[in-house]
Tab-separated table of C-alpha atoms in Angstrom:
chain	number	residue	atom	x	y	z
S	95	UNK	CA	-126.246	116.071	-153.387
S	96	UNK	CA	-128.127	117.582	-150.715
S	97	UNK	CA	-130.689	119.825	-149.657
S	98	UNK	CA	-129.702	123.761	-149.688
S	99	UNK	CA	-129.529	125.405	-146.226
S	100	UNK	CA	-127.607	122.347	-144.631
S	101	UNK	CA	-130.578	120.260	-145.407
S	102	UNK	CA	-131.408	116.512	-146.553
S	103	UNK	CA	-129.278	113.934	-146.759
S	104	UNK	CA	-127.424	112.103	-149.402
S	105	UNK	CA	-129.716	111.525	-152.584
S	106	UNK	CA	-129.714	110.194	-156.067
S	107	UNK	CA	-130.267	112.666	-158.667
S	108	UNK	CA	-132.890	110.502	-161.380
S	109	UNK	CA	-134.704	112.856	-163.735
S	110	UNK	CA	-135.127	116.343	-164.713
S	111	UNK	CA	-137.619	118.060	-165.687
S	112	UNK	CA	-135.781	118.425	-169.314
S	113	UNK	CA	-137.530	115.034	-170.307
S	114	UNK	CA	-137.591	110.978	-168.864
S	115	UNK	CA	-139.169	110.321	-165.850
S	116	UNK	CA	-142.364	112.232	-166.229
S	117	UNK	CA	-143.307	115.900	-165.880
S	118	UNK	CA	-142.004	117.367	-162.590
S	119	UNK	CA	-144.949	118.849	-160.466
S	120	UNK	CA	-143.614	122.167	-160.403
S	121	UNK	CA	-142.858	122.905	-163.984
S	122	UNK	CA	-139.284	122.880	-165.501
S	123	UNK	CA	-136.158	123.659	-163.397
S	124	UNK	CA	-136.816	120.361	-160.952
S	125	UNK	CA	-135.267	117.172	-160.349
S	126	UNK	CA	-136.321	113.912	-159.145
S	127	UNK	CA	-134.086	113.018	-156.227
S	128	UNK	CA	-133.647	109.203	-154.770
S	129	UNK	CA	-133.349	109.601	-150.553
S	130	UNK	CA	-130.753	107.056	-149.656
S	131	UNK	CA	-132.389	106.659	-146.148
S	132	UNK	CA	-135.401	104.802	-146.952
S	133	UNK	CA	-135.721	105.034	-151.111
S	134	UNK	CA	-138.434	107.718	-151.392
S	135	UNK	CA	-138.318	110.104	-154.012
S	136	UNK	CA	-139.309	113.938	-154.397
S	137	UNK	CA	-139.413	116.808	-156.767
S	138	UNK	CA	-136.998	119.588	-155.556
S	139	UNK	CA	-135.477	122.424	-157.694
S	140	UNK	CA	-132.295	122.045	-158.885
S	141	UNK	CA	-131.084	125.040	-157.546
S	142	UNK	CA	-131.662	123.675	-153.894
S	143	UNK	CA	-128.928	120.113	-154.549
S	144	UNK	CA	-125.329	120.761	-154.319
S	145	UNK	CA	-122.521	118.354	-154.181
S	146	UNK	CA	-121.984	116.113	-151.176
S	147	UNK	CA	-119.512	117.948	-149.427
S	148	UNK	CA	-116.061	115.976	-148.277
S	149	UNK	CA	-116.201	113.753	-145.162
S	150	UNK	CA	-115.382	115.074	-141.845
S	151	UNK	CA	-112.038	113.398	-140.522
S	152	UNK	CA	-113.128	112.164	-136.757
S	153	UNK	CA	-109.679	112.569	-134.996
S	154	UNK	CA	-109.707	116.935	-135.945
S	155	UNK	CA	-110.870	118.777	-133.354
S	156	UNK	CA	-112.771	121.211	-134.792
S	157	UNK	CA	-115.616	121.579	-131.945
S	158	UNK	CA	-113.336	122.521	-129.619
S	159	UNK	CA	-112.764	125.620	-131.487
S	160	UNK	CA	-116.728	125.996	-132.434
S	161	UNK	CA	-117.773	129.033	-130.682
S	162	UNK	CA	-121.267	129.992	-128.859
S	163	UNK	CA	-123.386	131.183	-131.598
S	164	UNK	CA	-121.408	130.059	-134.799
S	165	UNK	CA	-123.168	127.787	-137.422
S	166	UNK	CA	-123.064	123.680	-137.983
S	167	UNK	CA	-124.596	120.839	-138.724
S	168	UNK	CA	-126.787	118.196	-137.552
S	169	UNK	CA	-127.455	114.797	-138.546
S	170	UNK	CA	-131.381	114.307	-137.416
S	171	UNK	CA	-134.276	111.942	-139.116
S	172	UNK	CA	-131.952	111.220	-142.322
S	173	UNK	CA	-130.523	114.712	-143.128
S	174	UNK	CA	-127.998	117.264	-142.253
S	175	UNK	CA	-129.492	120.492	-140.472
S	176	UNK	CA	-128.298	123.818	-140.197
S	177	UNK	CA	-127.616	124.440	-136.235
S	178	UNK	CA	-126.239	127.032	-133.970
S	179	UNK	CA	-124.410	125.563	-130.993
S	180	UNK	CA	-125.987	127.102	-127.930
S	181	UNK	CA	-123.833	125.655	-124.854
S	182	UNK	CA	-121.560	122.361	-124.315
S	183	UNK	CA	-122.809	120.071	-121.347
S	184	UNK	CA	-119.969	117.312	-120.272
S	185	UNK	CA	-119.550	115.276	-124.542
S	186	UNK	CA	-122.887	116.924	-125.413
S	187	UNK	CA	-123.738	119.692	-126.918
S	188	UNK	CA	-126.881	121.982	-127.049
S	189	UNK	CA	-128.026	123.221	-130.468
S	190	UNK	CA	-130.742	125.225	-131.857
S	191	UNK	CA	-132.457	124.744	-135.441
S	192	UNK	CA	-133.256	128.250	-135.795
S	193	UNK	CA	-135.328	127.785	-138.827
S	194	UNK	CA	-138.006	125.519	-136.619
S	195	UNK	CA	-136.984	127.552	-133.478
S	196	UNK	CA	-135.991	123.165	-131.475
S	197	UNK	CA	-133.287	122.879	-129.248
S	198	UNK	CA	-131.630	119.888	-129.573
S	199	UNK	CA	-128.900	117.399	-127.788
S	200	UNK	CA	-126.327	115.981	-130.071
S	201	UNK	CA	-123.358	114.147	-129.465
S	202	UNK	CA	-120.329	114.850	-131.152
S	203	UNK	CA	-120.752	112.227	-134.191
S	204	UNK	CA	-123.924	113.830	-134.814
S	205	UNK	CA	-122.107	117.212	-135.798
S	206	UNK	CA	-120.306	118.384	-138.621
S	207	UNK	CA	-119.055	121.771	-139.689
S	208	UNK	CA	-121.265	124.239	-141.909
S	209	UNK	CA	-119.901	123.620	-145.133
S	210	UNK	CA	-120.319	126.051	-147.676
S	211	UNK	CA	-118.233	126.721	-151.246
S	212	UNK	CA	-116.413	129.674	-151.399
S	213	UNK	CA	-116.075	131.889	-155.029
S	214	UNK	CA	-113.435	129.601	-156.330
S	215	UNK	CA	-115.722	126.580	-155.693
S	216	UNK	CA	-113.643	124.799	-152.712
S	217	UNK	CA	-115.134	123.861	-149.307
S	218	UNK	CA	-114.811	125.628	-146.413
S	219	UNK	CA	-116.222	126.642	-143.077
S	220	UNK	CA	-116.258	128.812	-140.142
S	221	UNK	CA	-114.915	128.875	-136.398
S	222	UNK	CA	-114.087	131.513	-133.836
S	223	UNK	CA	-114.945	134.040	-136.989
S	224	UNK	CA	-112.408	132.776	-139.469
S	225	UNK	CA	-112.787	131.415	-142.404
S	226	UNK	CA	-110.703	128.950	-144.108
S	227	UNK	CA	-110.682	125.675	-146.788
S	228	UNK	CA	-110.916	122.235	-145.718
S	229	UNK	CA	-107.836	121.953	-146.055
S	230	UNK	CA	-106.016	124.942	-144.775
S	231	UNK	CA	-108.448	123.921	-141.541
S	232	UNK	CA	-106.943	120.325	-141.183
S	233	UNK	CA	-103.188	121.770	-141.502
S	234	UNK	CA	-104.058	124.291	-138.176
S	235	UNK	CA	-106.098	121.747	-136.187
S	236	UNK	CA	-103.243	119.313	-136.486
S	237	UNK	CA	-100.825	121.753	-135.761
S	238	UNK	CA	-102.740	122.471	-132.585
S	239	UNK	CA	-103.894	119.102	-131.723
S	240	UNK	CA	-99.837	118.387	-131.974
S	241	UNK	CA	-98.818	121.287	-129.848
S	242	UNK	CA	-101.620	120.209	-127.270
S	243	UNK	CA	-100.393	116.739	-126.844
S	244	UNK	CA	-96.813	117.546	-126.733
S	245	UNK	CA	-97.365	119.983	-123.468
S	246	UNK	CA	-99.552	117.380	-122.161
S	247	UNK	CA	-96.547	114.813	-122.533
S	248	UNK	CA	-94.063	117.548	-121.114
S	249	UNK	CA	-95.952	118.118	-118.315
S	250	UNK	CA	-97.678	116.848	-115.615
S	251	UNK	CA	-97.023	112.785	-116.513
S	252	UNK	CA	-93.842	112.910	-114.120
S	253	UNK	CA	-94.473	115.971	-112.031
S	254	UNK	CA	-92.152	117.601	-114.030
S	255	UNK	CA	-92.544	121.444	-114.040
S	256	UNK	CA	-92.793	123.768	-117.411
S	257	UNK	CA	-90.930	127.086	-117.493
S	258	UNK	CA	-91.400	129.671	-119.854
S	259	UNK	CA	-88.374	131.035	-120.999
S	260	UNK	CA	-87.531	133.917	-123.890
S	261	UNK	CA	-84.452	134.897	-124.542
S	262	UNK	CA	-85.166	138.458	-123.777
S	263	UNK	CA	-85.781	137.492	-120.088
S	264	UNK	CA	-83.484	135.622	-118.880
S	265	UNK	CA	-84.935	136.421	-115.368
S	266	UNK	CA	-85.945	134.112	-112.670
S	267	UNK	CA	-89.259	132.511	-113.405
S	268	UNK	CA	-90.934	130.987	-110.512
S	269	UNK	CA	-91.894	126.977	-110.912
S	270	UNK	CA	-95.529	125.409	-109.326
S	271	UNK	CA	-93.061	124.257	-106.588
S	272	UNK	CA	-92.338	127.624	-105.629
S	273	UNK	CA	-88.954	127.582	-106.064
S	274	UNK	CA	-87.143	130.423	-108.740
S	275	UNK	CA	-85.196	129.144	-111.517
S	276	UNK	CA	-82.747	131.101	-113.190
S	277	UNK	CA	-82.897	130.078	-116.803
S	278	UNK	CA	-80.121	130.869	-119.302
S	279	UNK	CA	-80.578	133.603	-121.779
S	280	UNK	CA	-79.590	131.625	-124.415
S	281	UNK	CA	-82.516	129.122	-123.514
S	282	UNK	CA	-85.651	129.853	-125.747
S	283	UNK	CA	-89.213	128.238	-125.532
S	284	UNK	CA	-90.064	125.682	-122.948
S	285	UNK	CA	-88.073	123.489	-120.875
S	286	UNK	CA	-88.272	121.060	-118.274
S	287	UNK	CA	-86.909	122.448	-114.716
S	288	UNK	CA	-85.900	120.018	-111.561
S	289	UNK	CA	-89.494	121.187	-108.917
S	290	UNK	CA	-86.528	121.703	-106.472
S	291	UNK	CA	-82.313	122.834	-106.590
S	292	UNK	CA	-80.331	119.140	-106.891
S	293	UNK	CA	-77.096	118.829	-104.525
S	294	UNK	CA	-74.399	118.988	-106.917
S	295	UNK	CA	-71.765	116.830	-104.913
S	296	UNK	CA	-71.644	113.901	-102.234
S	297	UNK	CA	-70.998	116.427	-99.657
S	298	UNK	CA	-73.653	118.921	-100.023
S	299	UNK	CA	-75.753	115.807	-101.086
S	300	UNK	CA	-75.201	113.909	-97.127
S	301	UNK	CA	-76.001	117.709	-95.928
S	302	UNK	CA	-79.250	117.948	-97.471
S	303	UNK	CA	-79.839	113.966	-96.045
S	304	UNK	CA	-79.044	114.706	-92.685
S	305	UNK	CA	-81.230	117.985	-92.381
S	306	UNK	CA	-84.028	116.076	-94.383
């Protein structure tokens, strides 16, 4: 379990205050929780523990879609804290613990989303304002992460140029060479376009060598 508000870290739940383990400090309605960081133990109300919620998968890229001012958490001094990212700085980013009013520096493995349980009991958390499951979030940051890599591999690796082509254009669209390209109506989504027209026979091909 852990703390409630994002805090504490994982824990052993030993006795209640139902009976074993002595009489809890603060009368019935407390637990006496193990702190796997260093084995000390504490009284805390049961209503504060919840389950430890799932692991965060390292390769989905959820900070990049963690806007200025939305909640997450931080691991600091053997427990997660609730944070509120502040501003990114290079592979750091600047948080603030609101609740203690300290800014702090984290790196990216020292982050993890705000998890909270929605009515039906399932994880979820928040970016740019939207809500969704753990799992509905994986699904879309894969997608993304997919779509990201796959322009990344279209363009730029050969000098190749991207143009953006809909079937209800089929206008010329001007390529980062300068040079318009007059895609075929039929064509839809991206392509790959020659940065310049090819000679289309040995003839016209020796013209463009000799005025080269």
């Amino acid at each position: 379990g852990e703390g409630g508000g994002g805090e504490g870290g994982g824990v052993r739940v030993g006795s209640s205050g139902q009976g074993g383990g002595g009489d809890p400090p603060g009368g019935s309605g407390q637990v006496l929780i193990e702190y796997d960081v260093d084995g000390s133990q504490e009284w805390v109300e049961a209503a504060n523990l919840r389950p430890e919620p799932p692991p965060t998968a390292s390769e989905l890229p959820w900070l990049s879609r963690l806007a200025k001012g939305e909640l997450a958490e931080l691991w600091y001094e053997g427990g997660w804290w609730e944070v509120i990212l502040q501003a990114r700085a290079g592979s750091k980013f600047q948080v603030l613990a609101a609740r203690y009013n300290k800014i702090h520096s984290a790196t990216a493995a020292e982050l993890r989303p705000w998890w909270q349980r929605d009515e039906a009991g399932a994880w979820c958390y928040t970016l740019q304002r939207k809500t969704r499951t753990a799992e509905q979030w994986r699904a879309a940051l894969l997608a993304s992460q997919s779509r990201s890599r796959m322009n990344d591999r279209v363009c730029g690796i050969n000098g190749c140029t991207i143009v953006n082509v809909t079937a209800s254009q089929g206008a010329a669209t001007e390529t980062k060479a300068g040079v318009p390209q007059t895609p075929s109506p039929r064509a839809v989504g991206w392509r790959e376009a020659a940065p310049w027209p090819l000679p289309s026979s040995r003839h016209q091909r020796r013209q463009a060598a000799a005025r080269a």
